[in-house]
Coordinates of C-alpha atoms (C1' of nucleotides) in Angstrom, one line a residue:
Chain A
X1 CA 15.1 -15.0 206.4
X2 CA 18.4 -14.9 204.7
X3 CA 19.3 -10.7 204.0
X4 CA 19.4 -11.0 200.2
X5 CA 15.8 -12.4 200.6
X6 CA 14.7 -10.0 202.7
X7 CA 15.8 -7.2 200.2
X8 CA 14.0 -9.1 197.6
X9 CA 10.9 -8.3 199.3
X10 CA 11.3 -4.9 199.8
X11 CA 12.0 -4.6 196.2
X12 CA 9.0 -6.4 195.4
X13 CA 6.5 -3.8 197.1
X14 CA 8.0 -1.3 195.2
X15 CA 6.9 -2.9 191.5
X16 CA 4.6 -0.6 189.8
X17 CA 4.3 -2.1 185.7
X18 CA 4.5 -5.6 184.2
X19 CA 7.7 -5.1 183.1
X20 CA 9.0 -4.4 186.7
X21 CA 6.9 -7.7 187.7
X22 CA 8.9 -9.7 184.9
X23 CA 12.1 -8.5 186.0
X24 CA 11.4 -9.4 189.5
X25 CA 11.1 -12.9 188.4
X26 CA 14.3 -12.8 186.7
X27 CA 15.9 -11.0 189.6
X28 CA 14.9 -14.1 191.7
X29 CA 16.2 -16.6 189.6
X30 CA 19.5 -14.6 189.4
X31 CA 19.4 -14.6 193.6
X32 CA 19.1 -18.1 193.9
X33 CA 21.1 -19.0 191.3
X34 CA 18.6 -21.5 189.4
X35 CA 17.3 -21.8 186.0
X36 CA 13.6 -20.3 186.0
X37 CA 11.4 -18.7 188.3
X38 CA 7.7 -18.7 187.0
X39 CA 4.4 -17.1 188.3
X40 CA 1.5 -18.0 186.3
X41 CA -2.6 -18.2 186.8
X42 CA -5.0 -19.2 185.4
X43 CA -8.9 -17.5 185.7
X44 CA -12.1 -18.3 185.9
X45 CA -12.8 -18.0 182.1
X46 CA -9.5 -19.3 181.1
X47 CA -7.6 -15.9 180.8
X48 CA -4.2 -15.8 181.4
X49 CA -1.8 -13.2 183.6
X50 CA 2.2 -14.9 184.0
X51 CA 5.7 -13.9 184.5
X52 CA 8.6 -15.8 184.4
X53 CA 11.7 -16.7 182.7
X54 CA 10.3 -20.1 180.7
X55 CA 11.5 -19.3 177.2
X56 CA 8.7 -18.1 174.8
X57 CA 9.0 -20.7 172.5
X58 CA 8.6 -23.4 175.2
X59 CA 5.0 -20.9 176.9
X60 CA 3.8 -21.2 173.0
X61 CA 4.5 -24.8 172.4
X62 CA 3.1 -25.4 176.2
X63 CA -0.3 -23.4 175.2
X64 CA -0.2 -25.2 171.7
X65 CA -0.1 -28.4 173.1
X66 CA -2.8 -27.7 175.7
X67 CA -0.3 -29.0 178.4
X68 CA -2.7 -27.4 180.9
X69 CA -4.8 -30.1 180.6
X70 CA -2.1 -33.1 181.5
X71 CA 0.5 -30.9 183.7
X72 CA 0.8 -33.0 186.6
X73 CA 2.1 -29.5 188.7
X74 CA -1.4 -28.0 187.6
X75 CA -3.5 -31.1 188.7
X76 CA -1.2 -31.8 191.7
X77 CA -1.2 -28.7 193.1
X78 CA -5.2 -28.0 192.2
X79 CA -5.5 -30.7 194.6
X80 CA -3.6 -29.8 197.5
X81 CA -2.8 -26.8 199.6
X82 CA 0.7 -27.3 200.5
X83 CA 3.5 -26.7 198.0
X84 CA 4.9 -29.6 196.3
X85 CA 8.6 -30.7 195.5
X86 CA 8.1 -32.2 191.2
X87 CA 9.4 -35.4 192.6
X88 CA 6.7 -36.3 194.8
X89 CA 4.1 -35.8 191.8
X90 CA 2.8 -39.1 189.6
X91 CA 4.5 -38.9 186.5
X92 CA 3.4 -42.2 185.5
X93 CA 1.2 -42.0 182.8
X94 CA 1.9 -41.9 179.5
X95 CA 1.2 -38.3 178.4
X96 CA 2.7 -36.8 181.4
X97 CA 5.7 -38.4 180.8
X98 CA 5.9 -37.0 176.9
X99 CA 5.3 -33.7 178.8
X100 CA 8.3 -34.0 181.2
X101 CA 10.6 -34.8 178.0
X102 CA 9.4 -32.2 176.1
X103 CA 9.6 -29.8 178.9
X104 CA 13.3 -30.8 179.1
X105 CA 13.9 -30.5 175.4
X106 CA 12.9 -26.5 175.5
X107 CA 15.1 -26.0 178.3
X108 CA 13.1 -26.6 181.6
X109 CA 14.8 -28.2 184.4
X110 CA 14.5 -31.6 185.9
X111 CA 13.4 -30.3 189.2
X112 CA 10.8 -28.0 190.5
X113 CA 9.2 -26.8 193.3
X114 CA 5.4 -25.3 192.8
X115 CA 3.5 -23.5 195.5
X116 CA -0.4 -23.3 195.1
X117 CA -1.9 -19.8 195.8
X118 CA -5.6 -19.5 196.0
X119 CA -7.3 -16.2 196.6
X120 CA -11.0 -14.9 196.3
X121 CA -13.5 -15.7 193.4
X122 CA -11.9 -18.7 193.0
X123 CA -8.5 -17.5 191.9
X124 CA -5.8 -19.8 192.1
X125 CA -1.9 -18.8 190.9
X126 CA 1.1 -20.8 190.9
X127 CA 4.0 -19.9 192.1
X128 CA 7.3 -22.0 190.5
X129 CA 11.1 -22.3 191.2
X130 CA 13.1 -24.5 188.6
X131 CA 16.3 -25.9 188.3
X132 CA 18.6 -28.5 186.6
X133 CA 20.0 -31.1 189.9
X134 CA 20.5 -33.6 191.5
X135 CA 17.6 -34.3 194.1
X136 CA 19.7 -34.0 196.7
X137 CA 21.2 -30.9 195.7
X138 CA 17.2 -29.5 194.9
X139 CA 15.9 -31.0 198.4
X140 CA 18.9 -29.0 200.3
X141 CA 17.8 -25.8 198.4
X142 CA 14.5 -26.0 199.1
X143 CA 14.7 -27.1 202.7
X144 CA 16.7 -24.1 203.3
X145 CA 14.7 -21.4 202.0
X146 CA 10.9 -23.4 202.2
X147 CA 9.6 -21.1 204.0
X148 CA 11.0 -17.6 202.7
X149 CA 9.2 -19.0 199.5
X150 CA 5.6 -18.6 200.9
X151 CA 6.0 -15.2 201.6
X152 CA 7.7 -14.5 198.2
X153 CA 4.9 -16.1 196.4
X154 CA 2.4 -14.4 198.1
X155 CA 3.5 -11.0 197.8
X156 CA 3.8 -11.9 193.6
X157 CA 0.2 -12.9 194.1
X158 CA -0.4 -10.0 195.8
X159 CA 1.2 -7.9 193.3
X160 CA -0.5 -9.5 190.4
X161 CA -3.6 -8.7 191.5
X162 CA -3.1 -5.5 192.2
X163 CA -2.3 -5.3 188.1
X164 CA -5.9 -6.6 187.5
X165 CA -7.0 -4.8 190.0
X166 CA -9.6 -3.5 186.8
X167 CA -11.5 -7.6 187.1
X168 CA -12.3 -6.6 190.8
X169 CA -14.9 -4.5 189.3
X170 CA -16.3 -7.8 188.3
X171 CA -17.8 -8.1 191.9
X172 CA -18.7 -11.4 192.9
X173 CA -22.6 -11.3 192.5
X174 CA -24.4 -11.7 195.5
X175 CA -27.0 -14.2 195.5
X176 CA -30.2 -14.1 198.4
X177 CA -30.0 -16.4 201.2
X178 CA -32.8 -18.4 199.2
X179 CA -30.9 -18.3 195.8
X180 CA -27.5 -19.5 197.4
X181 CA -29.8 -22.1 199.3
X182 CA -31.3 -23.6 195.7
X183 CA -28.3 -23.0 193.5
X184 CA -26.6 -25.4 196.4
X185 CA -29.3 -27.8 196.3
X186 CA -28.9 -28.2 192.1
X187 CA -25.6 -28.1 192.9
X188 CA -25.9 -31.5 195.3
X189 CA -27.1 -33.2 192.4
X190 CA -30.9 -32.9 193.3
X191 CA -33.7 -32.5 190.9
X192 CA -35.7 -29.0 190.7
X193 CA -38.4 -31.3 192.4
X194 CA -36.4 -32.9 195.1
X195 CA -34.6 -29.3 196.1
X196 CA -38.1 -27.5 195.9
X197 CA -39.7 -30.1 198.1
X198 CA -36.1 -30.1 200.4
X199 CA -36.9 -26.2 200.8
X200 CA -40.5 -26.6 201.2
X201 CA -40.8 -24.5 198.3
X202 CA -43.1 -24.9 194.9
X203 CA -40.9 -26.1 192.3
X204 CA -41.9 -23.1 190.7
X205 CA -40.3 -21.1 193.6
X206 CA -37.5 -23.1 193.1
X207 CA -37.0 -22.0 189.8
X208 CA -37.7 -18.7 190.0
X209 CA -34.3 -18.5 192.2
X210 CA -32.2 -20.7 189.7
X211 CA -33.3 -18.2 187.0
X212 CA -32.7 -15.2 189.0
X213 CA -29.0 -16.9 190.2
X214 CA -28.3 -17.5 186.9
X215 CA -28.8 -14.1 185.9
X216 CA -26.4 -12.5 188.9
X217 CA -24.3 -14.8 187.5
X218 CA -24.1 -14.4 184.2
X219 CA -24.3 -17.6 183.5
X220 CA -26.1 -19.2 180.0
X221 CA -27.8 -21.9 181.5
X222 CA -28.2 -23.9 185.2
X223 CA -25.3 -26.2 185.0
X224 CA -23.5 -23.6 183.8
X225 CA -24.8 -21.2 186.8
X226 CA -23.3 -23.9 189.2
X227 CA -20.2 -24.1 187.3
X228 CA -19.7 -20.3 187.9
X229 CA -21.1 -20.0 191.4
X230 CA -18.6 -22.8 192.0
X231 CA -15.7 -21.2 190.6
X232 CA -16.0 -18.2 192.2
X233 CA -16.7 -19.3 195.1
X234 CA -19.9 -18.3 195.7
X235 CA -21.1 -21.5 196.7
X236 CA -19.2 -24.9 198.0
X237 CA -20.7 -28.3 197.2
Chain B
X1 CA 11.8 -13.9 211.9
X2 CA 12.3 -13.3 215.8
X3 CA 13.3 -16.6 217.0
X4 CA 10.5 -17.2 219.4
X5 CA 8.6 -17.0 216.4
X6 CA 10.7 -19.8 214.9
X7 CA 11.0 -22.4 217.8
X8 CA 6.8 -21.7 217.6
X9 CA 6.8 -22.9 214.2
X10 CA 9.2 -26.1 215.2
X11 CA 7.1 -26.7 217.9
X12 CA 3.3 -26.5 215.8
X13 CA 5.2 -28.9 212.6
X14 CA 5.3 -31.8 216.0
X15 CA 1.7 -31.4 217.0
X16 CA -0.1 -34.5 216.3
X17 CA -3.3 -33.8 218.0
X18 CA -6.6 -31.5 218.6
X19 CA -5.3 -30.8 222.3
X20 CA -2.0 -30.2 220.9
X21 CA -3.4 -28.0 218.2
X22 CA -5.7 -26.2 220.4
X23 CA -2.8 -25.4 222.7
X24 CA -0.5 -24.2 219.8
X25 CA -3.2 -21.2 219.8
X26 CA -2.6 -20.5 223.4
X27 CA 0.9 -20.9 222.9
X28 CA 1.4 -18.2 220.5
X29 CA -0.9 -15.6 222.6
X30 CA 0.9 -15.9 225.7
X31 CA 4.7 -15.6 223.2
X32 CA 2.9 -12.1 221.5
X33 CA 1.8 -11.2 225.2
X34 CA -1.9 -10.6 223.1
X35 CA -5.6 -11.5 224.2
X36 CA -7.1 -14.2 221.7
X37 CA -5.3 -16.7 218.8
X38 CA -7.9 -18.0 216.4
X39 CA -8.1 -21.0 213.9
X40 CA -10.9 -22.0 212.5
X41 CA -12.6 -22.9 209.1
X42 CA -16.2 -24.5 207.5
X43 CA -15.7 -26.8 204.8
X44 CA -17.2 -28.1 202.0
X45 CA -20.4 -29.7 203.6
X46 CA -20.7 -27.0 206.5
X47 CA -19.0 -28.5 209.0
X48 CA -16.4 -27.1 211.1
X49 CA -13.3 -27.4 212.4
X50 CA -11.5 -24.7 214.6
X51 CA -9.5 -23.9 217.6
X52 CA -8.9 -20.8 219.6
X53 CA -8.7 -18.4 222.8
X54 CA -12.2 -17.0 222.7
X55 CA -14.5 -18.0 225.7
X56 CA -16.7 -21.2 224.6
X57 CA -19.6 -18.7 225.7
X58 CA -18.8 -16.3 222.6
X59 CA -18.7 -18.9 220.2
X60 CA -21.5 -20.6 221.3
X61 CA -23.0 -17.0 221.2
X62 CA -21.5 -16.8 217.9
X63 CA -23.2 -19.4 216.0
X64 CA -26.4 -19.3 218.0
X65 CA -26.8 -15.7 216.6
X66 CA -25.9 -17.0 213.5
X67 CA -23.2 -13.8 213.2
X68 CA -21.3 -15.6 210.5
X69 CA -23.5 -14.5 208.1
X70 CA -22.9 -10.6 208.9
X71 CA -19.6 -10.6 210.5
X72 CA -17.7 -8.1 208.3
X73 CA -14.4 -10.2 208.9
X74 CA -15.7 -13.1 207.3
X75 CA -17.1 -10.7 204.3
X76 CA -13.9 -8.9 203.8
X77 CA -11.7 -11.6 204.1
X78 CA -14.1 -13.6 201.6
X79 CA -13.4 -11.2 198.7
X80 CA -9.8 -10.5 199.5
X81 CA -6.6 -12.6 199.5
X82 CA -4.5 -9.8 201.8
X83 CA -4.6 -10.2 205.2
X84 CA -6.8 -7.6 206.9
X85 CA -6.7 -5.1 209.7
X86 CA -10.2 -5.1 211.5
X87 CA -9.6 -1.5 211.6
X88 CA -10.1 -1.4 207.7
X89 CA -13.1 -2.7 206.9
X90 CA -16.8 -1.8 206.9
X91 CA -18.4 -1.8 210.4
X92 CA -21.2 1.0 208.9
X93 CA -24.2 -1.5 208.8
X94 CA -25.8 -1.5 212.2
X95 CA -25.8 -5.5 212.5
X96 CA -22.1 -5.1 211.8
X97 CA -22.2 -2.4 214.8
X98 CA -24.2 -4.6 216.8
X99 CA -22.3 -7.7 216.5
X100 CA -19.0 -5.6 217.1
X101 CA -20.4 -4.4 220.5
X102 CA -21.5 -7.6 221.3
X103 CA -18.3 -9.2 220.9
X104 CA -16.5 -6.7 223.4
X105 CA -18.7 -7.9 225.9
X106 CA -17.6 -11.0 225.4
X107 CA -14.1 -10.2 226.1
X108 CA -13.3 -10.0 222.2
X109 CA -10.4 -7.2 221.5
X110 CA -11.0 -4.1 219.8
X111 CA -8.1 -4.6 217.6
X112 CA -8.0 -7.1 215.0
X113 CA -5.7 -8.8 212.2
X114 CA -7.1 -11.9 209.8
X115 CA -5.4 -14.0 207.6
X116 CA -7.8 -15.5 205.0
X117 CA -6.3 -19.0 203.6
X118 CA -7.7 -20.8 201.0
X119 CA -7.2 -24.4 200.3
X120 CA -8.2 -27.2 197.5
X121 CA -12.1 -27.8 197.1
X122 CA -13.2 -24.4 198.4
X123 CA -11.6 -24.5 201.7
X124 CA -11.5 -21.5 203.6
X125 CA -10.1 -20.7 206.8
X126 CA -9.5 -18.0 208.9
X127 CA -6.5 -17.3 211.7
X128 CA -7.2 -14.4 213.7
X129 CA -5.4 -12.4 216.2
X130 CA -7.0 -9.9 218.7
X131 CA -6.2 -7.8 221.3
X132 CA -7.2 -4.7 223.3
X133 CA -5.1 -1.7 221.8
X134 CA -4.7 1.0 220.7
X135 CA -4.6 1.6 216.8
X136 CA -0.7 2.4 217.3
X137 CA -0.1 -0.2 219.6
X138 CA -1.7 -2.5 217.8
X139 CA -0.1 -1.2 214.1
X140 CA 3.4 -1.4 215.2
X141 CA 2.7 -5.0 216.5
X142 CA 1.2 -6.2 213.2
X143 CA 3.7 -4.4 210.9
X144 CA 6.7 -6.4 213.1
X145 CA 5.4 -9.5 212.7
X146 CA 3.0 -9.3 209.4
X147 CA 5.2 -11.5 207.2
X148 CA 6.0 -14.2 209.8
X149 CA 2.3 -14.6 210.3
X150 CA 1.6 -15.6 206.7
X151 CA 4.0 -18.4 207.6
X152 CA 2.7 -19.5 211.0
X153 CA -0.9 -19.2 209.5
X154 CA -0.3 -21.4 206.7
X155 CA 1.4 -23.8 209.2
X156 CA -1.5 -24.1 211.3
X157 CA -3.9 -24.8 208.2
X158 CA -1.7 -27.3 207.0
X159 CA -2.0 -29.0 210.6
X160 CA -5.4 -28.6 210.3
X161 CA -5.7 -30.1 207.1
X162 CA -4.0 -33.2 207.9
X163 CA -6.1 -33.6 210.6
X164 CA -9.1 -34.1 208.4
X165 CA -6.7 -36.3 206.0
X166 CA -9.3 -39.0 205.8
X167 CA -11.0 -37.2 203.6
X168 CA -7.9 -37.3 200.5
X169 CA -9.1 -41.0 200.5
X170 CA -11.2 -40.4 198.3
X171 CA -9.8 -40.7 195.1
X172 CA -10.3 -39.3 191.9
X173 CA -11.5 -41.0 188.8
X174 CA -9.7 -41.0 185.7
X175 CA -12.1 -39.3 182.8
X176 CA -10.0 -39.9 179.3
X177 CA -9.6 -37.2 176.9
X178 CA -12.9 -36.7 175.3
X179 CA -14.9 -36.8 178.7
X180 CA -12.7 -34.0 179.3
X181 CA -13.0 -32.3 176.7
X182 CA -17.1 -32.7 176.6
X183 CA -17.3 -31.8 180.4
X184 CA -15.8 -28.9 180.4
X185 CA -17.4 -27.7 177.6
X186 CA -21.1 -28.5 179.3
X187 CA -19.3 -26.7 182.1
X188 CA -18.6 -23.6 180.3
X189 CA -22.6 -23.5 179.6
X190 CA -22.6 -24.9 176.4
X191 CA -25.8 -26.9 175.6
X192 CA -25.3 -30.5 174.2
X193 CA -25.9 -29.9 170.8
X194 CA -23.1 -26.8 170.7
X195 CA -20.7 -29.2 172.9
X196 CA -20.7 -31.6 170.2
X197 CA -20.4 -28.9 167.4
X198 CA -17.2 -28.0 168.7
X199 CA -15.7 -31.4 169.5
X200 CA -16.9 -32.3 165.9
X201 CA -18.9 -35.2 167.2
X202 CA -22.7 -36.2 167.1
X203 CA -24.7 -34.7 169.8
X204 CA -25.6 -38.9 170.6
X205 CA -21.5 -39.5 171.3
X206 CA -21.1 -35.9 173.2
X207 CA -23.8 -37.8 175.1
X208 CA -22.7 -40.9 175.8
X209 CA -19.1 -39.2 176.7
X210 CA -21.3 -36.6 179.6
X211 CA -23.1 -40.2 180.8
X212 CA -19.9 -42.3 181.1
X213 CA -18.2 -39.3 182.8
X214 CA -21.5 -39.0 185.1
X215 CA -20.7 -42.6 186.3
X216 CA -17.0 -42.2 186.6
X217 CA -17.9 -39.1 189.2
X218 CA -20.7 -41.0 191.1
X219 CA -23.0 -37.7 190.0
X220 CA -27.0 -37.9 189.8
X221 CA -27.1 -35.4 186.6
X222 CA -25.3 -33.8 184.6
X223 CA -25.0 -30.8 186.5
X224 CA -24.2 -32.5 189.6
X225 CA -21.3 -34.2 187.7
X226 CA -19.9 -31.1 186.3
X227 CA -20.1 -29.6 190.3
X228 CA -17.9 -33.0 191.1
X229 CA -15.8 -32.9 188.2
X230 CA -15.1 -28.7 189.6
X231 CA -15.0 -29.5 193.5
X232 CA -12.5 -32.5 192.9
X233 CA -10.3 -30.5 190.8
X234 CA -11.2 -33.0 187.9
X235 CA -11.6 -29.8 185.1
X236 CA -10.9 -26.1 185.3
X237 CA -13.5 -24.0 183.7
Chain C
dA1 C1' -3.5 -62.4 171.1
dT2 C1' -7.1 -61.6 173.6
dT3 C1' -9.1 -58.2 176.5
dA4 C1' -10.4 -54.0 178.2
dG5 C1' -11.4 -49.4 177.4
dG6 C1' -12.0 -45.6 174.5
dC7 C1' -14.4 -43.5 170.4
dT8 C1' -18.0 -43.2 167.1
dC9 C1' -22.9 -43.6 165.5
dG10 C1' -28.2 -44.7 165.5
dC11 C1' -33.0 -45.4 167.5
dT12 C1' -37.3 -44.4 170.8
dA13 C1' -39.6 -42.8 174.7
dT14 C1' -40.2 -40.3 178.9
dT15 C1' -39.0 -36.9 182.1
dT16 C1' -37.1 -32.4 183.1
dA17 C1' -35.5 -27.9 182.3
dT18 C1' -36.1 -23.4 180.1
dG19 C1' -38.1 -18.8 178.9
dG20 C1' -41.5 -15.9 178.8
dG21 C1' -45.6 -13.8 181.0
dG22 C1' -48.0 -12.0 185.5
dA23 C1' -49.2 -11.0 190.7
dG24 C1' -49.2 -10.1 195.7
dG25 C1' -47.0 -9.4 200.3
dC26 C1' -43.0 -8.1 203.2
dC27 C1' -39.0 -5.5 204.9
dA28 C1' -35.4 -2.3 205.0
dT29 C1' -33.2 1.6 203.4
dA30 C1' -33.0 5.9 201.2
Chain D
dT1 C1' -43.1 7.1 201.7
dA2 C1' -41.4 5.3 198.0
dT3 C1' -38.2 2.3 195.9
dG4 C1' -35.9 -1.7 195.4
dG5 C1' -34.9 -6.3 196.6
dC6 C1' -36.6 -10.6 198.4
dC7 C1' -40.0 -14.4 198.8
dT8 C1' -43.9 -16.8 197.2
dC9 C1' -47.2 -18.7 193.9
dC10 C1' -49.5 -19.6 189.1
dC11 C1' -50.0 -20.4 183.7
dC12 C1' -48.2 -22.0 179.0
dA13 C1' -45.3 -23.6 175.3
dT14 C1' -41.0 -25.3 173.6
dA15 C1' -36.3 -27.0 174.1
dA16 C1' -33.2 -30.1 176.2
dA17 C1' -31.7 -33.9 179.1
dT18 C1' -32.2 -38.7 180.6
dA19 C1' -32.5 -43.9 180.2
dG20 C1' -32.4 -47.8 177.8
dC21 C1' -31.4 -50.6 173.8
dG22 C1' -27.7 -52.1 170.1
dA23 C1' -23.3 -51.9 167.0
dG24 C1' -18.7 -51.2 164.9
dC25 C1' -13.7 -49.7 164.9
dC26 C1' -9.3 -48.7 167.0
dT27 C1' -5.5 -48.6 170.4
dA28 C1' -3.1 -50.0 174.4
dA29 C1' -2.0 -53.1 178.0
dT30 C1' -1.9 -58.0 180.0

DNA sequence: ATTAGGCTCGCTATTTATGGGGAGGCCATA
DNA sequence: TATGGCCTCCCCATAAATAGCGAGCCTAAT
C-alpha cells in the first residue's frame, strides 16, 4: 500500500462527526488527484446517508430525476459483488444514456470506478472514485491502487455505520424456526395451501406464522412481510 | 502488505479450480504458520460451497449436529459487517458452550478471527482463520495482518463466485417504467387499490402492470414476483 | 409504415388472503 | 414455579387477489 494511502487510513479511524466524514472524502479526492470521491447508500426504506464531493446541484437534480431508478452503477453493482470499472457497464439504452450526458453536464467525470459494499440487514453502500480521462489513463490508476480501494471503502462503510449506529437498535426481528420456515415457503411462490401441506401443517397453522412474521416484521401485509424479511436478510429465496 | 502476503494473492487471482481453491486455504495456513484457513458459504437455495483445513470429521460433525443454527460465529457475523474476533462474542448460552468444547475436540483452535462477506442475492460467506493461542499471541497476529485479510478474503469469494458463474446466466428481464413503479410499490406493502392511488391509475391497469410484470419474472403470485423482482436485484424497496 | 410493446380502461367470476376471536400442550429460562 | 415463547388446531366474516375476456391510444424501433 502506497504511504500516503496508508496515512489515509489512519486518518480515517480517527473520524468522529459527519463533517469529518465529508472531509475525508474530499481529502481522498485531493490524494489521488481526481475529480470526485463519493460514498453513498441507500436503506431498506429508502433513507439516505452520503458523502462526497458530487456538487449539490447535480445530488438534487440526481434525486429529482429519480436517477436511482435507471443508474446503470446502482443496477450494475446491485448485481455483482466485485467492483466495477463505468466502462464495462451497458450504457445502451436510451435513458441511461440521457443520464450519462447529464451527469457530464453538472460536472461528473467520464470515468468511474464503483465498489459494492453489502453489510447486515441487507445494507448495501457504494463506494465511488471519479475522474475526467482517457481510459487508459483511468485503467492505469485503478490497476495501481485496486486493491488499497477495498480497504478504503470498507473502513468508510465501517465508519458510516458507526454514525447510524442509533438504526442498530432496529434489531433484525427474529423469526421461529417455523415462521422463517413458512415466510420462505410464501416467499417460493407457494400458496398458503401448498406451503401448509409442504410443512405438514393446517393451513391455519400456516397462517398463524405468516401473521405472527408479519408482525416481527413490521410489515402491513404478507407480500410486504417477504419484501422486508428479504431485504434484511432475514430470509433468502 | 508483507510480500508473502502479496505473491498469495498473485498466486489465488490464477487458480482455476476446486483442488486449486481448496489448496489456496492450505496455502495460506502453512505462510501464517496457523492451524485451520476456512472458506465457505450457503447460498440462496441452501446449498453449499466451501473449502478449508478443518478435518472432514468436524464438518461432517458440524452439519450432522446441525451447529449452524447455534454457532455464535455465524450469529455475530450475520448482524455485523466488521470482521470479528471469536474472543468477542457471546459464548454465554450453553449450546454455544457446548458446541465450542466440542469443536476443540475436534482439533478446532481456541482463537478465532471471521470475515463476514456479503455478495449480490443474499450471498453470504464466511473466511475464517483459527489457531491455538493465546489471546496475545493471537491479537498481535490479527492486528498485523487485519487489513490485508479483507483483501485476500474478498479474493477468495470472488474465486468462489466465479466458480458458480453458471448461475449469472440467468438473465434478467426488462420490466418498463410503470411495472416498476407498481412493483415496488406492492413491495413496499401497499395494497392494489393504494398502488394505483399513487401512480394515479385505475386499480384494473395497476393490475394488469403487477400481472405482466408476474410473467416477465417467471413468478407464481404476486408475492413470489415481488421476492424475484428483490432477489434479482430487479427493484430496491 | 407497419409492428411490437407500452399504457390505459372496463367487465365477471372464482379463489385466496386477511383480521379478529379462542384454546391446549410443550419447553426453557428466569 | 411461573412466565414467556413456540407449536398446533378450530371458527367466522370480510377484503383482496387471480384469471380470463375485450378494446383503444401512443411511442419507438425495424
Amino acid at each position: 500500500m502506497t504511504a500516503d494511502l496508508q496515512d489515509f487510513l489512519e486518518d480515517i479511524q480517527r473520524v468522529e462527526t459527519f463533517e469529518g466524514f465529508q472531509s475525508a472524502t474530499e481529502d481522498l479526492r485531493d490524494l489521488l488527484a481526481i475529480s470526485h470521491v463519493v460514498y453513498h447508500w441507500v436503506n431498506s426504506v429508502g433513507e439516505r446517508f452520503g458523502a462526497g464531493t458530487y456538487s449539490s446541484e447535480w445530488v438534487d437534480r440526481y434525486l429529482e430525476k429519480d436517477y436511482l431508478r435507471m443508474d446503470p452503477v446502482i443496477f450494475g453493482c446491485f448485481q455483482r459483488f466485485t467492483p466495477v470499472n463505468w466502462k464495462q457497464l451497458d450504457w445502451s439504452s436510451k435513458a441511461a444514456k440521457t443520464f450519462f450526458r447529464d451527469a457530464l453536464d453538472y460536472g461528473v467525470g467520464n470515468q468511474g470506478y464503483t465498489i459494492p459494499i453489502r453489510g447486515p440487514n441487507g445494507q448495501f453502500a457504494l463506494f465511488t472514485l471519479n475522474h475526467t480521462a482517457t481510459d487508459e489513463e483511468w485503467d492505469r490508476l485503478i490497476s495501481r491502487i485496486q486493491r488499497d480501494l477495498v480497504v478504503v471503502a470498507h473502513e468508510f462503510n465501517k465508519k458510516a455505520l458507526a454514525f447510524e449506529a442509533v438504526d442498530e437498535n432496529q434489531t433484525t426481528p427474529t423469526l421461529s424456526p417455523r415462521e422463517l420456515s413458512a415466510i420462505t415457503h410464501i416467499a417460493k411462490g407457494l400458496s398458503r395451501a401448498q406451503a401448509a401441506a409442504e410443512l405438514g401443517i393446517s393451513e391455519h397453522t400456516l397462517r398463524v406464522y405468516i401473521e405472527s412474521a408479519r408482525h416481527k416484521l413490521g410489515a402491513l401485509n404478507t407480500t410486504h412481510a417477504v419484501a422486508r424479511a428479504l431485504s434484511m436478510g432475514v430470509i433468502i429465496v
